[in-house]
Amino acid sequence: MTQWRRVRSWVRSMMQRSRMEREMDAELRFHIEAFAEDLARSGVPREEALRRARIEFGGVERAKEECREARGISFVDGLLQDLRFGLRMLRKNPGFTATAVLALALGIGANTTVFTVFDAVALRPRAVKDPDRLVGVYRTAEREDRGAFSYADYIYYRDHTKALSDLAMWGGITNVTTSELSVDSSENMPRVVGALGFHLPQLLKGGTQRLTCVFVSGDYFQLLGAQPAAGRLFLPEDDQSGAPPVVVLSGNFWQSQLHSDPSVVGSVIHLDRVAFTIVGVTPVDYLGTLSRVPALWAPIAARPLLGDGTRESLENRSVPAGIVYGHLKAGIALPDAQAELKVLAEQLRAGSGDAQARNRRAPFARSRPQPAVTTVVNRKHSDRSFGWGCGPSLRVVDATSHCRGNCFRNSFVLGRHRVAGYSRHPHFRLYRAHLLADGSGVWFDSGAAGIARGCQLRAER
Amino acid sequence: MDKKQMELLQGTLDMLILKAVSLGPLHGYGVLLRIQQISKDRLEIQQGSLYPALYRLEHQGWIASEWGESENKRKAKYYRLTAAGKRKLQTEAEKWNRMAELIEGILGTTAEEV
């Protein structure tokens, strides 16, 4: 209550500054005059009484200053004075001013971009179907915790597992070229130009455009529960070798290059001179399990068509193809899934023939590859480990992440007697590895990444 | 003034002001007179320090002020005790009494009592 009164008194004093000064003046004058009158009544001449009253009172200005201080106003006065002094000094030393402004601008800019990328990678809530049962499945070997599966191995596990449903694969990124779109802003140079806030004359008009294309298995969108913004997303049939080539556009690409024209669904786009049918569009800013929005999504089976490996390399069990995610079926615990995959791995090894099995181990680590299942264990726990990894300056993020709800991000891996922090997000995992290893590196890395990301974001806008 | 005036102990002015206005609303000069009257002129109060104390107490909500008319028909700012000020005065007085008792006890200790 008194706190409130204090605030009110302060505000009143600040707002009605001149009135308070007037009243203070009147009050002190009244005091001195009343005192002088009392002295005069006891026989002192009027002039002399006033003089003595003033002397007895002491410094009027000092008393006033102390009164202002008691109201907490002089603090603001002092602040304004300091501010004025500071501005004067800055005007006097333009060189220093320019340096300081530049340093601040760079600092603020770098921090903003770092946070932007952090927000995009780690904090942006991702709408995912059944996030509590979503798991990552990794190949483990002696010195590798989270290896990628070959496409053929993935197919085998997908078709045989009973503990997991919707096993899907994220199969890497590639750049493809197309010459069909009117080039508003190509993806590379103009991004940087866009970040600078102006556009160079279009140099690439009529030329080819490079686009990022992400490969995913046919059930990838199904697993994440994604809904199309137009048309449809992939179906398992799209991801068969020999299936007609199809592609899904990202909402951002659709918006920026095709003006969100719904009639593009069903039309053909030539990627690396191969005709792909556009079957649908993801929502704007849809990330899936990625850290940045690609231009296109294509089925993994289409990889050979875009010059990313051959049909044989997809069938070769020794060629790593991607990261696998799935849903634990209802009532299945993590160790059960783990045990089942172990059995499947043994079967795969026994059934796939010795030569091929040996072949498949070769490029990996020496020991036997084995699947490991990972999942979100305890959000609170992982957040704490996160705070520890990043140091106090990222606690803000830590606190924020609590309110972000059922967000799809860092979790724990429960592979083979060890618990290690990781994110189901492949890119973010890299981040975490850095964070734990070397703090200074992180700042450099994330700073560089942040600037890149910031440029990208600006260009996208 | 036959007796020598004593200087006010640090921190006691606030309590005396609260006490003075607890006996009835007073303007600043009236507070000074009231304290001198009660203390029979044995306390020396710096007149200049009275107003910062009044402003501070008002800022903290222990006294409230309003403009009124003085005995000689002039405008003056009158202070009165608020409910919060009343409680404050009570606790301050208790604290003071306890402290005085304690100090007295310590000063009155003889060698045999230790």
XYZ file of N, CA and C in Angstrom, chain A residues 2 5-6 9-10 23-24 27-28 30-31 33-35 37-38 56-57 63 66-67 70-71, chain B residues 27 29 32 47-48 51-52 55-56 58-62 67 70 72 74-77 79 84:
138
model
N 1.868 1.268 0.931
C 2.742 2.440 0.970
C 3.549 2.513 -0.327
N 1.516 4.295 -2.740
C 1.456 5.719 -2.427
C 2.729 6.418 -2.884
N 3.853 5.714 -2.696
C 5.137 6.285 -3.076
C 5.191 6.518 -4.584
N 2.950 9.406 -5.439
C 3.548 10.682 -5.054
C 4.657 11.070 -6.024
N 5.413 10.064 -6.455
C 6.496 10.333 -7.403
C 5.928 10.811 -8.728
N 4.453 25.289 -4.828
C 3.979 24.986 -3.481
C 5.127 24.943 -2.477
N 6.234 24.367 -2.930
C 7.394 24.270 -2.053
C 7.878 25.676 -1.685
N 5.476 27.271 0.722
C 5.550 26.658 2.047
C 6.745 27.183 2.842
N 7.904 27.246 2.158
C 9.104 27.712 2.855
C 9.002 29.201 3.183
N 6.260 30.817 3.759
C 5.332 30.923 4.892
C 6.075 30.679 6.205
N 6.928 29.670 6.194
C 7.673 29.324 7.402
C 8.526 30.503 7.867
N 8.335 33.675 7.039
C 7.569 34.854 7.421
C 6.868 34.674 8.763
N 6.345 33.480 8.983
C 5.684 33.229 10.271
C 6.696 33.337 11.415
N 7.887 32.816 11.158
C 8.945 32.887 12.162
C 9.324 34.354 12.416
N 7.471 36.952 11.959
C 6.380 37.618 12.675
C 6.480 37.356 14.172
N 6.789 36.085 14.499
C 6.937 35.738 15.912
C 8.054 36.544 16.560
N 18.367 31.732 10.460
C 18.054 30.554 11.287
C 17.596 29.373 10.441
N 16.835 29.727 9.370
C 16.320 28.645 8.542
C 17.452 27.910 7.839
N 17.580 23.216 1.112
C 16.408 22.521 1.650
C 15.502 22.052 0.512
N 16.891 19.071 -1.169
C 16.698 17.859 -0.370
C 15.240 17.388 -0.409
N 14.334 18.342 -0.525
C 12.919 17.983 -0.651
C 12.681 17.238 -1.954
N 13.863 13.829 -1.675
C 12.965 12.991 -0.882
C 11.835 12.448 -1.737
N 11.488 13.177 -2.783
C 10.419 12.723 -3.685
C 10.946 11.834 -4.791
N 1.030 22.881 10.238
C 1.894 23.249 9.104
C 3.336 23.097 9.545
N 5.894 25.015 10.053
C 6.383 25.856 11.158
C 5.753 25.410 12.461
N 7.548 22.506 13.999
C 8.749 22.972 14.703
C 8.380 23.503 16.091
N 16.088 24.078 11.179
C 14.818 24.346 10.502
C 14.830 23.871 9.067
N 15.985 24.017 8.406
C 16.083 23.613 6.992
C 15.879 22.113 6.797
N 11.871 20.309 6.422
C 11.047 20.120 5.228
C 11.408 18.872 4.424
N 12.702 18.622 4.219
C 13.015 17.346 3.537
C 12.411 16.157 4.277
N 8.707 16.028 3.531
C 8.475 15.539 2.166
C 8.699 14.038 2.079
N 9.727 13.585 2.783
C 10.041 12.160 2.758
C 8.892 11.360 3.383
N 5.820 12.238 3.708
C 4.634 12.282 2.865
C 4.787 11.330 1.688
N 6.007 11.306 1.148
C 6.302 10.425 0.018
C 6.076 8.968 0.410
N 6.409 8.661 1.660
C 6.238 7.283 2.107
C 4.820 6.981 2.572
N 4.003 7.984 2.559
C 2.599 7.769 2.860
C 2.253 7.772 4.343
N 3.144 8.255 5.176
C 2.861 8.248 6.612
C 2.161 9.519 7.065
N -3.711 22.093 1.679
C -3.569 23.514 1.950
C -4.756 24.004 2.765
N -3.934 29.534 7.907
C -3.234 29.570 9.198
C -3.967 30.478 10.173
N -3.114 33.284 11.328
C -3.170 34.702 10.924
C -3.659 34.859 9.481
N -3.477 33.117 6.672
C -2.644 32.986 5.476
C -2.661 31.548 5.021
N -2.376 31.378 3.724
C -2.388 30.017 3.194
C -1.188 29.248 3.723
N -1.453 28.045 4.223
C -0.352 27.218 4.726
C -0.658 25.749 4.435
N 0.380 24.983 4.330
C 0.215 23.552 4.025
C 0.187 22.784 5.340
N -0.145 19.315 7.577
C 0.150 17.876 7.525
C -0.653 17.169 8.603
N -1.430 4.582 8.036
C -0.138 3.904 7.948
C 0.870 4.588 8.847
